[in-house]
């Protein structure tokens, strides 16, 4: 009976020792995992270092918005935005990878980490700054009303009442029409489009009464398609576009701003601007 009790006691102590060692090992592993997790978290927060480590920056743009971003005859991304992106990437010491998609999908893709940045004429607005960070502006656009060549009835925003107005889906222009123009002017219909060319085709065919866009975007599309459309009146607003990145990336934003400043200081920015718009950038 005593031997049996002693045997049971020894087995009990052995089991206790095994359990204790298991707890200690797991605790040590947990501590290491926490330490590593903290380090990885710090690295993950600095996306500039991740981009440099990967050697590439993934840039989202529509690819259907000449002369800003479009596919050329060689099916390569081309345009003002594309040249800005290539030069910025060069100054970051990485390659650029272009990812094209509809404008309305660019922000979700950026937030889902499918992109590192958006360089696609994204206007800097207070609403967008709630969910995105922006570089300093890299272009200022004057936006005007665009109508058919033979339309003399629409020359100002007040003339939109009772009309159908086309605009890009998810753009600052759409927000402007819905939130600022519609309440002031009165009832008119807003028809949205995934790209500029589709809205101008509908305008040219008389399916909408007017649209709003900037003059830099208008000229090459009209020249290429022979549309009978025109810009009328004074500029209704002025927009500034910046490079958009995910929130809380001060290192990346600072690096982008340094690249843009360097481009302006050494004349590279002016060269790119004149290449695509035939004039000096507005100061």
CSV table of C-alpha atoms in Angstrom, one decimal:
chain,number,residue,atom,x,y,z
A,1,UNK,CA,0.0,0.0,0.0
A,2,UNK,CA,2.9,2.4,0.9
A,3,UNK,CA,4.7,1.6,-2.3
A,4,UNK,CA,1.6,2.2,-4.3
A,5,UNK,CA,1.1,5.5,-2.6
A,6,UNK,CA,4.8,6.5,-3.2
A,7,UNK,CA,4.5,5.5,-6.8
A,8,UNK,CA,1.4,7.6,-7.2
A,9,UNK,CA,3.1,10.6,-5.5
A,10,UNK,CA,6.2,10.4,-7.7
A,11,UNK,CA,3.9,10.2,-10.8
A,12,UNK,CA,2.0,13.2,-9.5
A,13,UNK,CA,5.1,15.2,-9.0
A,14,UNK,CA,6.4,14.2,-12.4
A,15,UNK,CA,3.1,15.3,-14.0
A,16,UNK,CA,3.2,18.6,-12.1
A,17,UNK,CA,6.8,19.2,-13.3
A,18,UNK,CA,5.9,18.6,-16.9
A,19,UNK,CA,3.0,20.9,-16.7
A,20,UNK,CA,5.1,23.6,-15.1
A,21,UNK,CA,7.8,23.4,-17.8
A,22,UNK,CA,5.2,23.5,-20.5
A,23,UNK,CA,3.7,26.7,-19.0
A,24,UNK,CA,7.2,28.3,-18.9
A,25,UNK,CA,8.0,27.3,-22.5
A,26,UNK,CA,4.7,28.7,-23.7
A,27,UNK,CA,5.3,31.9,-21.7
A,28,UNK,CA,8.7,32.4,-23.3
A,29,UNK,CA,7.3,31.8,-26.7
A,30,UNK,CA,4.5,34.2,-26.1
A,31,UNK,CA,7.0,36.8,-24.9
A,32,UNK,CA,9.1,36.4,-28.1
A,33,UNK,CA,6.0,36.5,-30.2
A,34,UNK,CA,4.9,39.7,-28.5
A,35,UNK,CA,8.4,41.2,-29.0
A,36,UNK,CA,8.5,40.2,-32.6
A,37,UNK,CA,5.0,41.4,-33.1
A,38,UNK,CA,5.9,44.8,-31.7
A,39,UNK,CA,8.9,45.0,-34.0
A,40,UNK,CA,6.9,44.0,-37.1
A,41,UNK,CA,4.2,46.5,-36.1
A,42,UNK,CA,6.7,49.3,-36.1
A,43,UNK,CA,8.0,48.2,-39.5
A,44,UNK,CA,4.6,47.9,-40.9
A,45,UNK,CA,3.8,51.5,-39.9
A,46,UNK,CA,6.7,52.8,-41.9
A,47,UNK,CA,5.5,52.1,-45.5
A,48,UNK,CA,8.3,54.1,-47.0
A,49,UNK,CA,10.8,51.5,-45.8
A,50,UNK,CA,8.5,48.7,-47.1
A,51,UNK,CA,8.4,50.3,-50.5
A,52,UNK,CA,12.2,50.7,-50.6
A,53,UNK,CA,12.7,47.2,-49.4
A,54,UNK,CA,10.4,45.8,-52.2
A,55,UNK,CA,12.1,48.0,-54.7
A,56,UNK,CA,8.8,49.1,-56.3
A,57,UNK,CA,5.9,51.4,-55.6
A,58,UNK,CA,2.5,50.4,-56.8
A,59,UNK,CA,0.7,53.4,-58.2
A,60,UNK,CA,-3.0,53.4,-59.0
A,61,UNK,CA,-4.5,55.5,-61.8
A,62,UNK,CA,-7.5,55.3,-64.2
A,63,UNK,CA,-5.5,54.9,-67.4
A,64,UNK,CA,-8.4,56.4,-69.4
A,65,UNK,CA,-7.9,60.1,-68.7
A,66,UNK,CA,-5.7,61.7,-71.3
A,67,UNK,CA,-3.5,63.7,-71.1
A,68,UNK,CA,-3.1,62.8,-67.5
A,69,UNK,CA,-3.0,59.0,-67.6
A,70,UNK,CA,-3.8,56.7,-70.5
A,71,UNK,CA,-2.5,53.7,-72.4
A,72,UNK,CA,-0.4,54.7,-75.5
A,73,UNK,CA,0.0,52.8,-78.8
A,74,UNK,CA,2.4,50.4,-77.1
A,75,UNK,CA,-0.1,49.7,-74.3
A,76,UNK,CA,2.2,51.5,-71.8
A,77,UNK,CA,0.9,53.9,-69.2
A,78,UNK,CA,1.5,57.4,-70.4
A,79,UNK,CA,0.6,60.9,-69.6
A,80,UNK,CA,1.3,63.7,-67.1
A,81,UNK,CA,0.4,61.6,-64.0
A,82,UNK,CA,2.5,58.7,-65.3
A,83,UNK,CA,5.6,60.9,-65.9
A,84,UNK,CA,5.2,62.4,-62.4
A,85,UNK,CA,4.9,58.9,-60.9
A,86,UNK,CA,8.0,57.6,-62.8
A,87,UNK,CA,10.1,60.6,-61.6
A,88,UNK,CA,8.9,60.4,-58.0
A,89,UNK,CA,9.7,56.6,-58.0
A,90,UNK,CA,13.1,57.4,-59.4
A,91,UNK,CA,13.8,59.8,-56.6
A,92,UNK,CA,12.7,57.3,-54.0
A,93,UNK,CA,15.1,54.8,-55.5
A,94,UNK,CA,12.5,52.3,-56.7
A,95,UNK,CA,10.7,51.2,-59.8
A,96,UNK,CA,7.0,52.1,-60.5
A,97,UNK,CA,4.3,49.5,-61.1
A,98,UNK,CA,1.1,50.9,-62.6
A,99,UNK,CA,-2.3,49.5,-61.6
A,100,UNK,CA,-5.2,50.8,-63.7
A,101,UNK,CA,-8.9,50.8,-62.6
A,102,UNK,CA,-12.0,52.9,-62.5
A,103,UNK,CA,-11.6,56.0,-60.3
A,104,UNK,CA,-14.3,55.0,-57.9
A,105,UNK,CA,-12.3,51.8,-57.0
A,106,UNK,CA,-8.9,53.5,-56.4
A,107,UNK,CA,-9.5,54.5,-52.8
A,108,UNK,CA,-10.8,51.1,-51.7
A,109,UNK,CA,-7.9,49.4,-53.4
A,110,UNK,CA,-5.4,51.7,-51.6
A,111,UNK,CA,-7.1,51.0,-48.3
A,112,UNK,CA,-7.0,47.3,-49.0
A,113,UNK,CA,-3.2,47.6,-49.6
A,114,UNK,CA,-3.4,46.6,-53.2
A,115,UNK,CA,-1.8,50.0,-54.0
A,116,UNK,CA,0.9,52.1,-52.3
A,117,UNK,CA,-0.3,55.4,-53.8
A,118,UNK,CA,-2.8,57.0,-56.1
A,119,UNK,CA,-1.6,59.4,-58.8
A,120,UNK,CA,-4.7,60.0,-60.8
A,121,UNK,CA,-5.8,63.6,-60.6
A,122,UNK,CA,-7.3,63.0,-57.2
A,123,UNK,CA,-8.4,66.4,-55.9
A,124,UNK,CA,-7.4,67.2,-52.3
A,125,UNK,CA,-10.6,67.7,-50.3
A,126,UNK,CA,-11.4,67.8,-46.6
A,127,UNK,CA,-13.6,64.7,-46.9
A,128,UNK,CA,-10.9,62.7,-48.6
A,129,UNK,CA,-8.3,63.9,-46.0
A,130,UNK,CA,-10.5,62.1,-43.4
A,131,UNK,CA,-9.5,58.7,-44.9
A,132,UNK,CA,-6.4,59.5,-46.9
A,133,UNK,CA,-3.1,61.4,-46.6
A,134,UNK,CA,-2.0,63.6,-49.4
A,135,UNK,CA,1.3,65.0,-50.7
A,136,UNK,CA,1.6,68.7,-51.6
A,137,UNK,CA,-0.4,69.5,-54.7
A,138,UNK,CA,1.3,68.6,-58.0
A,139,UNK,CA,-1.2,70.4,-60.3
A,140,UNK,CA,-3.9,73.0,-60.2
A,141,UNK,CA,-6.9,72.6,-62.7
A,142,UNK,CA,-9.5,75.1,-63.7
A,143,UNK,CA,-12.9,73.5,-64.1
A,144,UNK,CA,-15.4,74.8,-66.7
A,145,UNK,CA,-18.9,73.9,-68.0
A,146,UNK,CA,-18.8,72.0,-71.3
A,147,UNK,CA,-21.7,71.8,-73.7
A,148,UNK,CA,-22.4,70.9,-77.4
A,149,UNK,CA,-21.0,73.4,-79.9
A,150,UNK,CA,-24.5,74.6,-80.9
A,151,UNK,CA,-25.8,74.9,-77.3
A,152,UNK,CA,-26.1,78.6,-76.3
A,153,UNK,CA,-28.6,77.9,-73.5
A,154,UNK,CA,-26.1,76.9,-70.8
A,155,UNK,CA,-23.4,79.3,-69.9
A,156,UNK,CA,-23.5,79.2,-66.1
A,157,UNK,CA,-24.4,76.9,-63.2
A,158,UNK,CA,-27.8,78.5,-62.8
A,159,UNK,CA,-28.7,77.2,-66.3
A,160,UNK,CA,-28.4,73.6,-65.1
A,161,UNK,CA,-31.9,73.6,-63.6
A,162,UNK,CA,-34.1,71.0,-65.3
A,163,UNK,CA,-31.2,69.6,-67.3
A,164,UNK,CA,-29.2,66.4,-67.3
A,165,UNK,CA,-25.5,66.9,-66.3
A,166,UNK,CA,-22.8,64.3,-66.7
A,167,UNK,CA,-19.9,63.8,-64.3
A,168,UNK,CA,-17.3,61.2,-63.3
A,169,UNK,CA,-18.4,58.7,-60.6
A,170,UNK,CA,-16.8,59.2,-57.3
A,171,UNK,CA,-15.0,62.4,-58.4
A,172,UNK,CA,-14.7,65.7,-56.6
A,173,UNK,CA,-16.8,67.1,-59.5
A,174,UNK,CA,-19.6,64.8,-58.5
A,175,UNK,CA,-19.4,65.8,-54.9
A,176,UNK,CA,-19.4,69.5,-56.0
A,177,UNK,CA,-22.5,69.1,-58.1
A,178,UNK,CA,-24.4,67.2,-55.4
A,179,UNK,CA,-23.4,69.1,-52.3
A,180,UNK,CA,-22.9,72.6,-53.6
A,181,UNK,CA,-24.5,73.2,-56.9
A,182,UNK,CA,-27.7,71.2,-56.6
A,183,UNK,CA,-28.9,72.9,-53.3
A,184,UNK,CA,-28.3,76.4,-54.8
A,185,UNK,CA,-29.5,75.9,-58.4
A,186,UNK,CA,-32.5,73.6,-57.9
A,187,UNK,CA,-33.5,70.3,-59.4
A,188,UNK,CA,-31.4,68.8,-62.1
A,189,UNK,CA,-30.4,65.3,-63.0
A,190,UNK,CA,-26.9,64.0,-62.4
A,191,UNK,CA,-25.7,61.1,-64.6
A,192,UNK,CA,-22.4,59.5,-63.5
A,193,UNK,CA,-19.7,57.9,-65.7
A,194,UNK,CA,-16.7,55.6,-65.0
A,195,UNK,CA,-14.5,57.6,-67.4
A,196,UNK,CA,-14.4,61.0,-69.1
A,197,UNK,CA,-14.6,59.8,-72.7
A,198,UNK,CA,-18.0,58.1,-72.1
A,199,UNK,CA,-19.4,61.4,-70.7
A,200,UNK,CA,-18.2,63.4,-73.6
A,201,UNK,CA,-19.5,60.8,-76.1
A,202,UNK,CA,-23.0,61.2,-74.5
A,203,UNK,CA,-22.6,65.0,-74.5
A,204,UNK,CA,-21.7,65.0,-78.2
A,205,UNK,CA,-24.7,62.7,-79.0
A,206,UNK,CA,-27.1,64.9,-77.0
A,207,UNK,CA,-27.8,62.3,-74.3
A,208,UNK,CA,-26.8,64.8,-71.6
A,209,UNK,CA,-27.0,68.6,-71.7
A,210,UNK,CA,-23.6,69.4,-70.2
A,211,UNK,CA,-20.7,68.2,-68.1
A,212,UNK,CA,-18.0,69.8,-66.1
A,213,UNK,CA,-14.3,69.1,-66.5
A,214,UNK,CA,-11.0,70.9,-66.8
A,215,UNK,CA,-9.6,72.3,-70.0
A,216,UNK,CA,-6.4,70.3,-69.9
A,217,UNK,CA,-8.5,67.1,-70.1
A,218,UNK,CA,-10.8,68.4,-72.8
A,219,UNK,CA,-8.5,69.4,-75.7
A,220,UNK,CA,-6.8,66.0,-76.5
A,221,UNK,CA,-10.1,64.1,-76.3
A,222,UNK,CA,-11.9,66.6,-78.6
A,223,UNK,CA,-8.9,66.5,-81.0
A,224,UNK,CA,-8.8,62.7,-81.1
A,225,UNK,CA,-12.5,62.2,-81.5
A,226,UNK,CA,-13.8,65.2,-83.4
A,227,UNK,CA,-16.4,66.0,-80.9
A,228,UNK,CA,-18.5,69.2,-81.5
A,229,UNK,CA,-18.3,70.5,-77.9
A,230,UNK,CA,-17.0,73.6,-76.2
A,231,UNK,CA,-16.2,75.1,-72.8
A,232,UNK,CA,-18.3,78.1,-71.8
A,233,UNK,CA,-18.2,80.9,-69.3
A,234,UNK,CA,-15.7,81.5,-66.5
A,235,UNK,CA,-14.0,78.7,-64.5
A,236,UNK,CA,-16.5,77.5,-61.9
A,237,UNK,CA,-13.9,76.2,-59.5
A,238,UNK,CA,-10.2,75.4,-59.2
A,239,UNK,CA,-8.9,72.0,-58.0
A,240,UNK,CA,-5.6,70.9,-56.7
A,241,UNK,CA,-4.5,67.2,-57.1
A,242,UNK,CA,-2.1,65.5,-54.8
A,243,UNK,CA,-0.6,62.0,-54.4
A,244,UNK,CA,-2.8,60.0,-52.1
A,245,UNK,CA,-1.6,57.4,-49.6
A,246,UNK,CA,-3.0,55.6,-46.6
A,247,UNK,CA,-3.5,57.5,-43.4
A,248,UNK,CA,-0.7,57.9,-40.8
A,249,UNK,CA,2.2,57.6,-43.1
A,250,UNK,CA,4.3,60.7,-42.3
A,251,UNK,CA,7.6,59.2,-43.6
A,252,UNK,CA,6.1,58.4,-47.0
A,253,UNK,CA,4.3,61.8,-47.3
A,254,UNK,CA,7.6,63.6,-46.4
A,255,UNK,CA,9.5,61.6,-49.0
A,256,UNK,CA,6.9,62.3,-51.7
A,257,UNK,CA,7.0,66.0,-50.8
A,258,UNK,CA,10.8,66.0,-51.0
A,259,UNK,CA,10.6,64.4,-54.4
A,260,UNK,CA,8.1,66.9,-55.7
A,261,UNK,CA,10.1,69.8,-54.3
A,262,UNK,CA,13.3,68.5,-55.9
A,263,UNK,CA,11.5,68.2,-59.3
A,264,UNK,CA,10.4,71.8,-59.1
A,265,UNK,CA,13.7,73.1,-57.9
A,266,UNK,CA,15.7,71.5,-60.7
A,267,UNK,CA,13.2,72.2,-63.5
A,268,UNK,CA,12.1,68.6,-64.1
A,269,UNK,CA,8.5,69.5,-63.1
A,270,UNK,CA,8.3,72.3,-65.6
A,271,UNK,CA,9.7,70.1,-68.3
A,272,UNK,CA,7.0,67.4,-67.7
A,273,UNK,CA,4.2,70.1,-67.4
A,274,UNK,CA,5.2,71.8,-70.7
A,275,UNK,CA,5.5,68.4,-72.4
A,276,UNK,CA,1.8,67.6,-71.8
A,277,UNK,CA,0.1,71.0,-71.6
A,278,UNK,CA,2.3,73.2,-73.9
A,279,UNK,CA,2.6,76.0,-71.3
A,280,UNK,CA,4.3,76.9,-68.0
A,281,UNK,CA,2.6,75.7,-64.8
A,282,UNK,CA,0.6,78.3,-62.9
A,283,UNK,CA,2.6,79.7,-60.0
